[in-house]
PDB file of C-alpha atoms in Angstrom:
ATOM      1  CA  UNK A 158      45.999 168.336 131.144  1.00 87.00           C
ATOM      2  CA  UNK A 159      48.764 167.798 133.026  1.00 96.00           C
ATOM      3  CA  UNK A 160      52.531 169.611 132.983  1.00 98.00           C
ATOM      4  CA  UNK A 161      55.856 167.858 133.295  1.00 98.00           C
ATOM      5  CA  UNK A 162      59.029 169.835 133.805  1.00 98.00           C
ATOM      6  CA  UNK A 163      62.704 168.457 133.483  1.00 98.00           C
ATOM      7  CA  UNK A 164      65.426 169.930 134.217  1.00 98.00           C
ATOM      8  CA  UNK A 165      69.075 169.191 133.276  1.00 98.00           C
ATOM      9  CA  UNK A 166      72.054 169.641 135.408  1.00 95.00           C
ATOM     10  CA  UNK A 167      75.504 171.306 135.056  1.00 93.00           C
ATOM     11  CA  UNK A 168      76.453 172.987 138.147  1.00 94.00           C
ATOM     12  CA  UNK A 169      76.808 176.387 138.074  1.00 95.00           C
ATOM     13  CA  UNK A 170      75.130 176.747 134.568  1.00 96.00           C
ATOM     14  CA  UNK A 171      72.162 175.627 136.614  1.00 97.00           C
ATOM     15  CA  UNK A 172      71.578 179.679 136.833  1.00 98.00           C
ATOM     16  CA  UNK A 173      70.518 179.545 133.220  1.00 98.00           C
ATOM     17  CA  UNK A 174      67.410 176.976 134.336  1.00 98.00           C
ATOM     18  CA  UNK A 175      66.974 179.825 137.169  1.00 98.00           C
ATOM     19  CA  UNK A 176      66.422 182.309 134.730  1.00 98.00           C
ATOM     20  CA  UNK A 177      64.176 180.117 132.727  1.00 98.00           C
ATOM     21  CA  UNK A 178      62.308 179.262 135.799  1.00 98.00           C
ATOM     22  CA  UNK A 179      61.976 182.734 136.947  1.00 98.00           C
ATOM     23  CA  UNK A 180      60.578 184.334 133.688  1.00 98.00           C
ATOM     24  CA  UNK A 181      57.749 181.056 133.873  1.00 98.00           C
ATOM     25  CA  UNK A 182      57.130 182.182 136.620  1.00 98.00           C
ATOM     26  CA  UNK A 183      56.740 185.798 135.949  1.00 98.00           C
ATOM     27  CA  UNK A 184      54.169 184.102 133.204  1.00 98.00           C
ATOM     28  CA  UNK A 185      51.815 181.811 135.863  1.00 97.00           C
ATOM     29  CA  UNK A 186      53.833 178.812 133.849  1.00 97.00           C
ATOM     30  CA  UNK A 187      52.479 175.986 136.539  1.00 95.00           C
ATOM     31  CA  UNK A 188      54.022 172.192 136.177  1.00 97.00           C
ATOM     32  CA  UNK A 189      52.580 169.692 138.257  1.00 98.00           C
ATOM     33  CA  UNK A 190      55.396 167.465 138.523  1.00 98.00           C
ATOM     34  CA  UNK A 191      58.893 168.804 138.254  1.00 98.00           C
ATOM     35  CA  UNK A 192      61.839 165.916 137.711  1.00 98.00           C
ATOM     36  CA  UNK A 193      65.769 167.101 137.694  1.00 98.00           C
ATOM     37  CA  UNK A 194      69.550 166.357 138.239  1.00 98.00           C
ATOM     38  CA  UNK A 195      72.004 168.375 140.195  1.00 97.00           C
ATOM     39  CA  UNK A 196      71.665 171.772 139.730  1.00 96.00           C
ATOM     40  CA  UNK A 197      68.370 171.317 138.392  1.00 97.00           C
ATOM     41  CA  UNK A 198      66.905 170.472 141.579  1.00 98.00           C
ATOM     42  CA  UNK A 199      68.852 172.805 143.399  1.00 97.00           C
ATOM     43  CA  UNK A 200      68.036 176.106 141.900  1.00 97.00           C
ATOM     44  CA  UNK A 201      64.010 173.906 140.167  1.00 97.00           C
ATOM     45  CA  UNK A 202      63.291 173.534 144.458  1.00 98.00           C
ATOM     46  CA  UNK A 203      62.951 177.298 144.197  1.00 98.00           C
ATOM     47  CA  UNK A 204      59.861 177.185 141.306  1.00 98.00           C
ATOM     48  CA  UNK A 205      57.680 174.751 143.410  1.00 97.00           C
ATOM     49  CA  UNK A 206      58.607 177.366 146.236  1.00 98.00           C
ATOM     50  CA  UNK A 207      57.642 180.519 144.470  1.00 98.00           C
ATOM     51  CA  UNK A 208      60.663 181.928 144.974  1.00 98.00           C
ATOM     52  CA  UNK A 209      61.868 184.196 142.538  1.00 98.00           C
ATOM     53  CA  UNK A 210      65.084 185.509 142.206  1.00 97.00           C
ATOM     54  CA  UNK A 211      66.437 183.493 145.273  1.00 98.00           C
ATOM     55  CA  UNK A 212      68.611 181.032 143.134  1.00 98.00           C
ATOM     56  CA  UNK A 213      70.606 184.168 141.440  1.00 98.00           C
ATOM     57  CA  UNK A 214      70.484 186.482 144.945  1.00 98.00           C
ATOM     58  CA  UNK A 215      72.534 183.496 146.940  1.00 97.00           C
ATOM     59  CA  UNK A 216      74.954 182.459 144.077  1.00 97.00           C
ATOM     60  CA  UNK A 217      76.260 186.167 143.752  1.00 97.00           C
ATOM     61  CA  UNK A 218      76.585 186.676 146.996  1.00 97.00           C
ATOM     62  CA  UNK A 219      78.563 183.398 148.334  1.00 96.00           C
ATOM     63  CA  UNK A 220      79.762 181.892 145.144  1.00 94.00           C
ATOM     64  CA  UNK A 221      82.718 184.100 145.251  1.00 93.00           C
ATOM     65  CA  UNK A 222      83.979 183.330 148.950  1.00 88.00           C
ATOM     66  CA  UNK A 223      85.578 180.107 149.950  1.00 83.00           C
ATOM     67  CA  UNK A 224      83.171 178.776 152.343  1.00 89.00           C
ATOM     68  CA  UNK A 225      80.579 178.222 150.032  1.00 93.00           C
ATOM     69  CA  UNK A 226      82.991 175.995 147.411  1.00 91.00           C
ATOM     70  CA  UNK A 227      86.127 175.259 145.813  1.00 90.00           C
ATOM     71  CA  UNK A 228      89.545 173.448 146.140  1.00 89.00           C
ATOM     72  CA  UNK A 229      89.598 174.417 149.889  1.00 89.00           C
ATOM     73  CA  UNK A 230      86.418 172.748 150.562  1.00 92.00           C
ATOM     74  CA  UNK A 231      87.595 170.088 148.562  1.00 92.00           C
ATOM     75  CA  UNK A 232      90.301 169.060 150.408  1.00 90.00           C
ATOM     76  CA  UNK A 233      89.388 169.943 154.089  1.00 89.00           C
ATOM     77  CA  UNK A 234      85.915 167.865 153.394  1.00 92.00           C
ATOM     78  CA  UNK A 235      86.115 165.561 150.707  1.00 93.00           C
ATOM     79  CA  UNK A 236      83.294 168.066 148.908  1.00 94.00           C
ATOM     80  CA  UNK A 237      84.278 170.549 146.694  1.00 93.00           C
ATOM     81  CA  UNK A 238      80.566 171.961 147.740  1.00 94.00           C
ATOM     82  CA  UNK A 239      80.766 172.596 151.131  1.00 95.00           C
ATOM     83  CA  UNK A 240      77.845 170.236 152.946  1.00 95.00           C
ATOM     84  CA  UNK A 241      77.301 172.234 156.107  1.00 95.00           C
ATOM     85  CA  UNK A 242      77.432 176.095 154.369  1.00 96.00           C
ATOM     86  CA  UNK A 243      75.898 175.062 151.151  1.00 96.00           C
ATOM     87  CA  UNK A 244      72.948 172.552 152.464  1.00 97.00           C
ATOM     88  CA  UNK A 245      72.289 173.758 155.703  1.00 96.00           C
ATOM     89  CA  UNK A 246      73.261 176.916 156.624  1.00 96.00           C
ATOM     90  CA  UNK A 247      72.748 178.742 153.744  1.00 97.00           C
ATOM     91  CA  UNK A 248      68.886 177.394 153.308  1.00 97.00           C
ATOM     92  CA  UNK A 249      67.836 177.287 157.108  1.00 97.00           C
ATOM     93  CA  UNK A 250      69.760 180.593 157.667  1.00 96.00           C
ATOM     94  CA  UNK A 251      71.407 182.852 155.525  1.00 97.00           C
ATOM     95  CA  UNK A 252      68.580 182.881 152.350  1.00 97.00           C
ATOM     96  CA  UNK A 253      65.838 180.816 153.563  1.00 97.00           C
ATOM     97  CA  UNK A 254      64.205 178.362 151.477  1.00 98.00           C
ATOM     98  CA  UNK A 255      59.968 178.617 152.249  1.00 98.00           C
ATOM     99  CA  UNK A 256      59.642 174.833 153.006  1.00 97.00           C
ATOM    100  CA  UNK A 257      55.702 175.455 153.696  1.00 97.00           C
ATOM    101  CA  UNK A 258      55.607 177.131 150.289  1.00 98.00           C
ATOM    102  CA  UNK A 259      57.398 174.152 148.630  1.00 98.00           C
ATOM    103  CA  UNK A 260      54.521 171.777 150.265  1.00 96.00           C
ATOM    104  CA  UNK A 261      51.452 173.647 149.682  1.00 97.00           C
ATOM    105  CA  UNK A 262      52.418 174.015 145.785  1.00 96.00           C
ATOM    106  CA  UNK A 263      51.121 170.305 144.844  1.00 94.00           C
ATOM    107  CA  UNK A 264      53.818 169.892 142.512  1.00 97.00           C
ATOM    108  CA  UNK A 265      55.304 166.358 142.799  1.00 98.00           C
ATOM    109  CA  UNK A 266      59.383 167.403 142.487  1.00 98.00           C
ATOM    110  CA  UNK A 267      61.577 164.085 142.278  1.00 98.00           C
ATOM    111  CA  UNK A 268      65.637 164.456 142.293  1.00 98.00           C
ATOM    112  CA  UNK A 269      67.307 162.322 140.392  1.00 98.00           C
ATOM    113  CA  UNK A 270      70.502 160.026 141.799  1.00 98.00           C
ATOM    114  CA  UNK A 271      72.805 157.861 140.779  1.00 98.00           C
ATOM    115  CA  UNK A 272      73.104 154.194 142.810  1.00 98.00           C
ATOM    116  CA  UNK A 273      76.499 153.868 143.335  1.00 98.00           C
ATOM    117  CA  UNK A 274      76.426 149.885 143.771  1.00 98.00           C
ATOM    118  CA  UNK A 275      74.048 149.436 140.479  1.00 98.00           C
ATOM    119  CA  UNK A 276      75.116 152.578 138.227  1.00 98.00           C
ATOM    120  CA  UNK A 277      71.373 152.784 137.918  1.00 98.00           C
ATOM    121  CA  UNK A 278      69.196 156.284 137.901  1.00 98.00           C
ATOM    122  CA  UNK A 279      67.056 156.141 140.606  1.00 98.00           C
ATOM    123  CA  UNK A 280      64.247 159.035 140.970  1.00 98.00           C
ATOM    124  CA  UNK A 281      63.654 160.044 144.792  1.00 98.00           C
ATOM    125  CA  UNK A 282      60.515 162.019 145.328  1.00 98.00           C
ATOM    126  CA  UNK A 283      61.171 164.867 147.493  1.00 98.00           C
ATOM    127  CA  UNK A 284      57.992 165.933 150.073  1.00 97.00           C
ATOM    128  CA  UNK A 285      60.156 167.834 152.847  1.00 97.00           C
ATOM    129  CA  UNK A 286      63.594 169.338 151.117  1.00 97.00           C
ATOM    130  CA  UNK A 287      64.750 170.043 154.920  1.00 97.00           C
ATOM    131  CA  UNK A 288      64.531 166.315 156.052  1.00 97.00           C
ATOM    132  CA  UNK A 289      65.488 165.056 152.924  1.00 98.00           C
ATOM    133  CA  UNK A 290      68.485 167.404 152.319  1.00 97.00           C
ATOM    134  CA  UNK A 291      70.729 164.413 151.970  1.00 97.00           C
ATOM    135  CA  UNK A 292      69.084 163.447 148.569  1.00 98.00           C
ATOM    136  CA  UNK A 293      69.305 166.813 147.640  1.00 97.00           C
ATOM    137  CA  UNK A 294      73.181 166.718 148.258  1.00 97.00           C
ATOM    138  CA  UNK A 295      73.377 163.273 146.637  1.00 98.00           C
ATOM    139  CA  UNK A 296      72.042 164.439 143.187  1.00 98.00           C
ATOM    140  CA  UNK A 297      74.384 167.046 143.129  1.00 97.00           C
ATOM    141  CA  UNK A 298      77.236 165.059 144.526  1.00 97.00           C
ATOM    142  CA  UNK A 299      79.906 165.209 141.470  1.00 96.00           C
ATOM    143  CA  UNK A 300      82.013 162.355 141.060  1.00 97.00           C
ATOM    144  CA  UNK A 301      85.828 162.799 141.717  1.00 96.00           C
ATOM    145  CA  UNK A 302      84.764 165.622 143.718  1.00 96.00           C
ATOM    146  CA  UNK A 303      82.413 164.617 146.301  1.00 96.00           C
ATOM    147  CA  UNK A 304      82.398 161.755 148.907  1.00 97.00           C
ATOM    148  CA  UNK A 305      79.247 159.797 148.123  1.00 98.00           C
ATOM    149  CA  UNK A 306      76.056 160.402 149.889  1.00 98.00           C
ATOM    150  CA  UNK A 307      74.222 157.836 152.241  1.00 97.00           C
ATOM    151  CA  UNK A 308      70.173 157.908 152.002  1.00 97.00           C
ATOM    152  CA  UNK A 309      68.468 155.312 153.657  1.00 97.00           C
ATOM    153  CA  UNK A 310      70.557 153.070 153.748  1.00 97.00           C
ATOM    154  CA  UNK A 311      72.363 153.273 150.047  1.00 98.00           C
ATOM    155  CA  UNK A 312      74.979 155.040 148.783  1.00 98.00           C
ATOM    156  CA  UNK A 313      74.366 157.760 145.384  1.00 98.00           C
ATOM    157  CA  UNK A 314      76.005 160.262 143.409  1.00 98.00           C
ATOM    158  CA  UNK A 315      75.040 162.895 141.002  1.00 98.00           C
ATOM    159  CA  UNK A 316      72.171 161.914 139.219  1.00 97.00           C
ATOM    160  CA  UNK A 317      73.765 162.819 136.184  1.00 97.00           C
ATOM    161  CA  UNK A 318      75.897 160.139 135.855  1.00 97.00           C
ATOM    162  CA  UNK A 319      73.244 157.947 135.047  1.00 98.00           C
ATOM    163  CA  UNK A 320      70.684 159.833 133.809  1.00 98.00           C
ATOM    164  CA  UNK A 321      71.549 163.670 132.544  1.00 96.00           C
ATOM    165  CA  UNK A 322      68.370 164.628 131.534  1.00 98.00           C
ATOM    166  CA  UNK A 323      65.515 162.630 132.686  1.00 98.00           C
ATOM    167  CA  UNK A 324      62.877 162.740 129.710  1.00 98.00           C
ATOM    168  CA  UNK A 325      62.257 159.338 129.421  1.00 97.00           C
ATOM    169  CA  UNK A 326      61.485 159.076 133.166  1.00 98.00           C
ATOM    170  CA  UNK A 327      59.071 162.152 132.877  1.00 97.00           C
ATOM    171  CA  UNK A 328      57.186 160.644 129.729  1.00 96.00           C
ATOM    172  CA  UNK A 329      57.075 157.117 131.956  1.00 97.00           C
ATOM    173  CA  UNK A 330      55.491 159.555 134.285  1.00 97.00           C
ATOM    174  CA  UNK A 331      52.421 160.095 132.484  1.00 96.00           C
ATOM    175  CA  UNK A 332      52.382 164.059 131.726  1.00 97.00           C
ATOM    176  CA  UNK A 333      50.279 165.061 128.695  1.00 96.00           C
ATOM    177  CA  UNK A 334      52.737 168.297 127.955  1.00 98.00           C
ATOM    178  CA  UNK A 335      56.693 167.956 128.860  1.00 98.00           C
ATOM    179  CA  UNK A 336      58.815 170.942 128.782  1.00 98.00           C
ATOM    180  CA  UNK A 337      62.470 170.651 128.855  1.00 98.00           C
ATOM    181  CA  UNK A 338      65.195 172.887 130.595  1.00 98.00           C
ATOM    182  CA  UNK A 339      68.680 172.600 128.607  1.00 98.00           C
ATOM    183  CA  UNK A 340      72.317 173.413 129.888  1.00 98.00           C
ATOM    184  CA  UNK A 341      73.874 172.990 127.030  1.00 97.00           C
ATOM    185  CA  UNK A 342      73.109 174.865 123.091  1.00 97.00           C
ATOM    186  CA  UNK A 343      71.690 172.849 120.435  1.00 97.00           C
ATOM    187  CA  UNK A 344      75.483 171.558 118.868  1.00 96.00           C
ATOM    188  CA  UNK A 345      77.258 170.398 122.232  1.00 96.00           C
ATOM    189  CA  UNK A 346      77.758 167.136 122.333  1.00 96.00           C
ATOM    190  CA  UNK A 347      79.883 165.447 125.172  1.00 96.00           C
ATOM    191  CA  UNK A 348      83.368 163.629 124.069  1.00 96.00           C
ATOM    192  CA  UNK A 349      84.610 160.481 125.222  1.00 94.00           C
ATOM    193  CA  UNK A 350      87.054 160.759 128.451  1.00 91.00           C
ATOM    194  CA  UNK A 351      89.773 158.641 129.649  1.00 92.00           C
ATOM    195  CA  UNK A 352      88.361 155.965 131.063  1.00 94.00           C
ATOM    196  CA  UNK A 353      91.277 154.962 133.315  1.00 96.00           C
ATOM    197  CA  UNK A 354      90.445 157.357 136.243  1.00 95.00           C
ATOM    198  CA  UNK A 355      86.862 155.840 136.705  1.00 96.00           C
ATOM    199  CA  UNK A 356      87.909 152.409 137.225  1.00 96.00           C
ATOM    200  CA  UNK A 357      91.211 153.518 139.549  1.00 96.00           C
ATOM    201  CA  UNK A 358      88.769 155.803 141.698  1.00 96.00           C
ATOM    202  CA  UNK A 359      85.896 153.742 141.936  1.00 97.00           C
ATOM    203  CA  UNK A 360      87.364 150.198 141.477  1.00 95.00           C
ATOM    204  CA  UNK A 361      85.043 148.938 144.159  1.00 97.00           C
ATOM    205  CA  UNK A 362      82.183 150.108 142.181  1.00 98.00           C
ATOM    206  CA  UNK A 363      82.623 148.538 138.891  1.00 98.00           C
ATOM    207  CA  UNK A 364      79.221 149.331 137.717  1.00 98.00           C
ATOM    208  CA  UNK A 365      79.414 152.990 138.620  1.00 98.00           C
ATOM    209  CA  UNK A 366      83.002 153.033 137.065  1.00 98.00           C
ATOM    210  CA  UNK A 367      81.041 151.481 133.435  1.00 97.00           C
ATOM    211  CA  UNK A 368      78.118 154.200 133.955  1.00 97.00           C
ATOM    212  CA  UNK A 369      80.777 156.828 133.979  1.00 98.00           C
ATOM    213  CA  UNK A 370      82.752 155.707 130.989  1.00 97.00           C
ATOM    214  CA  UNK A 371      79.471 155.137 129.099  1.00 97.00           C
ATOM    215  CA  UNK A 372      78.526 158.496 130.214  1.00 97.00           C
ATOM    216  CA  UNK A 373      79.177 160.761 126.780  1.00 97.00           C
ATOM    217  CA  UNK A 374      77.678 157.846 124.384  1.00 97.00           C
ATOM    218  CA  UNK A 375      74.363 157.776 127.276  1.00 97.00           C
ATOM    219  CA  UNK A 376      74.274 161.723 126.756  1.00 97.00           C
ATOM    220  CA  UNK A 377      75.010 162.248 123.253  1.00 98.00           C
ATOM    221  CA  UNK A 378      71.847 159.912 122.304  1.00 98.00           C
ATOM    222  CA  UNK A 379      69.497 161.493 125.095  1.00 98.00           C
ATOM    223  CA  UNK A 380      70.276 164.783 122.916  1.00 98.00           C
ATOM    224  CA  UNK A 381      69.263 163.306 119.802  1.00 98.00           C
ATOM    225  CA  UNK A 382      66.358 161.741 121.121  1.00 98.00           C
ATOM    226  CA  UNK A 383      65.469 164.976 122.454  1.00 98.00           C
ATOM    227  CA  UNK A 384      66.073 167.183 119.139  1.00 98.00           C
ATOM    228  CA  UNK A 385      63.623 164.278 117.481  1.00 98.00           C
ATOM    229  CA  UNK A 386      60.894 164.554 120.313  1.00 97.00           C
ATOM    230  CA  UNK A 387      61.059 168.119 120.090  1.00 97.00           C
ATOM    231  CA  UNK A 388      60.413 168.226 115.807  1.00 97.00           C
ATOM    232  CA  UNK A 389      58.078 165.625 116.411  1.00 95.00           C
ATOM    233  CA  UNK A 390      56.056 168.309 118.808  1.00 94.00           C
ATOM    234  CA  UNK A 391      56.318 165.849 122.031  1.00 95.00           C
ATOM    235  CA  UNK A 392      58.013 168.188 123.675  1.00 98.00           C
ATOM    236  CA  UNK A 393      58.934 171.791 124.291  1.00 98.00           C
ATOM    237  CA  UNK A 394      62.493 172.683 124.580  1.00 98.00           C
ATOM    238  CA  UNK A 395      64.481 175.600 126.040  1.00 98.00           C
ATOM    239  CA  UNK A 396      68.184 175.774 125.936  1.00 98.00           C
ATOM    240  CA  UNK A 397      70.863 177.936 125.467  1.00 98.00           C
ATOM    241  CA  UNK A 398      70.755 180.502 122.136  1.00 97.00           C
ATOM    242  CA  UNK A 399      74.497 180.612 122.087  1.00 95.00           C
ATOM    243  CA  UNK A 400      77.435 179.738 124.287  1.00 92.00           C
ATOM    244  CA  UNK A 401      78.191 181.369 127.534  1.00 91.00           C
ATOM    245  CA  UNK A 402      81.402 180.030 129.325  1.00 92.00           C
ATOM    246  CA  UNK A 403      80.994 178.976 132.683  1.00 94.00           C
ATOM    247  CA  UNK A 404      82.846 176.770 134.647  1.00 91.00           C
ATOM    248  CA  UNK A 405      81.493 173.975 137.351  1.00 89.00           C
ATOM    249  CA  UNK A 406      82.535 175.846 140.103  1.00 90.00           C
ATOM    250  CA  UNK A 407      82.219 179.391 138.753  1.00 92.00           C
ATOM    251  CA  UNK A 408      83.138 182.032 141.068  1.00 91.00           C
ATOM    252  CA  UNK A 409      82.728 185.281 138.653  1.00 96.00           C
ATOM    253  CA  UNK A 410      79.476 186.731 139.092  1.00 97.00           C
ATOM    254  CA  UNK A 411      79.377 188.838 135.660  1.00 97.00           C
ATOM    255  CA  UNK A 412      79.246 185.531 134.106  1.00 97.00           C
ATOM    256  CA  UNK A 413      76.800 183.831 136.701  1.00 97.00           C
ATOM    257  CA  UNK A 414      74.843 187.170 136.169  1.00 98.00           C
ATOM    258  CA  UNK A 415      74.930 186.248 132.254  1.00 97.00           C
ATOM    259  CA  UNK A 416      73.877 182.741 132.296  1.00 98.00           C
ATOM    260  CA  UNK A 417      71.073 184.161 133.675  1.00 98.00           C
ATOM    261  CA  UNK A 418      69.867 186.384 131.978  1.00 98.00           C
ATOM    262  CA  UNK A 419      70.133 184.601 128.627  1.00 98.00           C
ATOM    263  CA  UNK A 420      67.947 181.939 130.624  1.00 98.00           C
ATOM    264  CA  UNK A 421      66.046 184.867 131.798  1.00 98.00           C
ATOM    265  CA  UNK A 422      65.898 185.837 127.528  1.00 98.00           C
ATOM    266  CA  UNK A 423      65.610 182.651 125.715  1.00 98.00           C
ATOM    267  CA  UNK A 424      62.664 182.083 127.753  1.00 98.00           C
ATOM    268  CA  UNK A 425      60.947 185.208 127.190  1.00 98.00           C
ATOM    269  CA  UNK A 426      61.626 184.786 123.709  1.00 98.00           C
ATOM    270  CA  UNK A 427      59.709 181.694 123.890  1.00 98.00           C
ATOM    271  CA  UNK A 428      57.054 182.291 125.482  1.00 98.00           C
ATOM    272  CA  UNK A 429      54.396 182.301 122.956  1.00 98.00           C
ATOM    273  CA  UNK A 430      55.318 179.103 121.475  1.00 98.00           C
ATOM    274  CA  UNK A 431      55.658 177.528 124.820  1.00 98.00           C
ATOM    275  CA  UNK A 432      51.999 178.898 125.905  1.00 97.00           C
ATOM    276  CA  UNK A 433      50.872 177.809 122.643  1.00 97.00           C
ATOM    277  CA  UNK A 434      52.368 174.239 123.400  1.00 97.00           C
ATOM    278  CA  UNK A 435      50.886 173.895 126.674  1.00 97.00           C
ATOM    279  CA  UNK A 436      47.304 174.791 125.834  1.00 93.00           C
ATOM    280  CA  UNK A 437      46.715 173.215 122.380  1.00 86.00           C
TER     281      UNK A 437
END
């Protein structure tokens, strides 16, 4: 039997899918593939690495200072993450990431990015998240926000422009069980934004412009097709029990610190049914 694990984006309330992750695997929860946006990969590189706790020690200690992100970033770099603290020295030097550990897990981990000439979801399989750092910035790369992100020889942006929540992709895959890692509680459903700014900003990339506009309508039925999957017994879901307000680019570590632990709790909470799940 084999284990698929998605995991959704959403910046900073990525530290709710640490939490999540963390509690697994306080459990011996094993996946053998692992597919995310954004944050998902971010904070999901540290399951395959066995690295507990590391996604929550970092954010606390450099989310609050400017050099890790924010406005400042923004507009001295074109990134309101900042590429050289965030992607390279922060993993290589100031919280390492365990790169062999990563490898010697088996667990096939694919990031998920948006092509910026097609609008398309394309899933890059990650084997080495040191050489291939620039995929990991390009799934996180926000619109608006971030300059886009060259990888061989193409140009992407967050991953969750295209494809939020990568189930489909992940059943494609082949996994017998599929557990899901929500952002977002059970009502939220994204509303339709103005869909001027997309085609001023990226005129160029008409297609990527569409993918934007078409975003909410793309989510809101990924939700639903979720919610049905899950009654159905496809698939195991864990998202947020109730609402905990966090911005993007959060920078108060009480409510980092909460996201969390309700991750941390819903999870726990869980666990039965989701053993159950995964060995019926």
């Amino acid at each position: 039997m084999s284990v698929g694990l998605v995991l959704e984006g959403g910046a900073m309330r990525g530290l709710y899918t640490a939490g999540v992750l963390d509690v697994m695997m306080d459990h011996g929860i094993h996946a053998d593939g692992v597919i995310g946006t954004s944050a998902g990969v971010l904070f999901g590189v540290n399951y395959a690495s066995g690295q507990r706790g590391r996604a929550l020690r970092y954010n606390l200690k450099y989310a609050p200072t400017g050099s890790y992100m924010g406005i400042r970033s923004l507009l001295c770099t074109g990134n309101i993450i900042n590429k050289q603290f965030a992607y390279y020295k922060l993993p290589s030097e100031l919280d390492a990431f365990d790169e062999q550990a990563f490898e010697r897990s088996g667990v096939d981990f694919y990031a998920t990015v948006t092509n910026v000439e097609t609008g398309e979801a394309e899933y890059i399989k990650i084997d080495d998240c040191f050489a291939q750092i620039e995929v990991m910035r390009a799934t996180a790369a926000m619109p608006f926000v971030s300059r886009m992100v060259e990888y061989e020889g193409k140009q992407y942006l967050d991953g969750g422009v295209a494809d939020s929540i990568p189930v489909d992709k992940c059943k494609e895959m082949g996994y017998d069980k599929i557990v899901v890692v929500l952002t977002r509680p059970l009502d939220y459903r994204k509303k339709k934004g103005d869909e001027r700014l997309a085609r001023l900003v990226y005129g160029n990339y008409p297609k990527l412009a569409e993918r934007i506009n078409n975003r909410y309508a793309d989510y809101n039925a990924c939700v639903e097709k979720i919610i049905d999957m899950e009654q159905r017994g496809g698939i195991f879901v864990i998202r947020p029990s109730r609402l905990v307000k966090v911005k993007h680019i959060e920078r108060d570590t009480k409510k980092l610190q909460a996201i969390y632990d309700l991750g941390a709790e819903d999870c726990a909470r869980q666990m039965d049914d989701l053993k159950k799940y995964l060995h019926n």
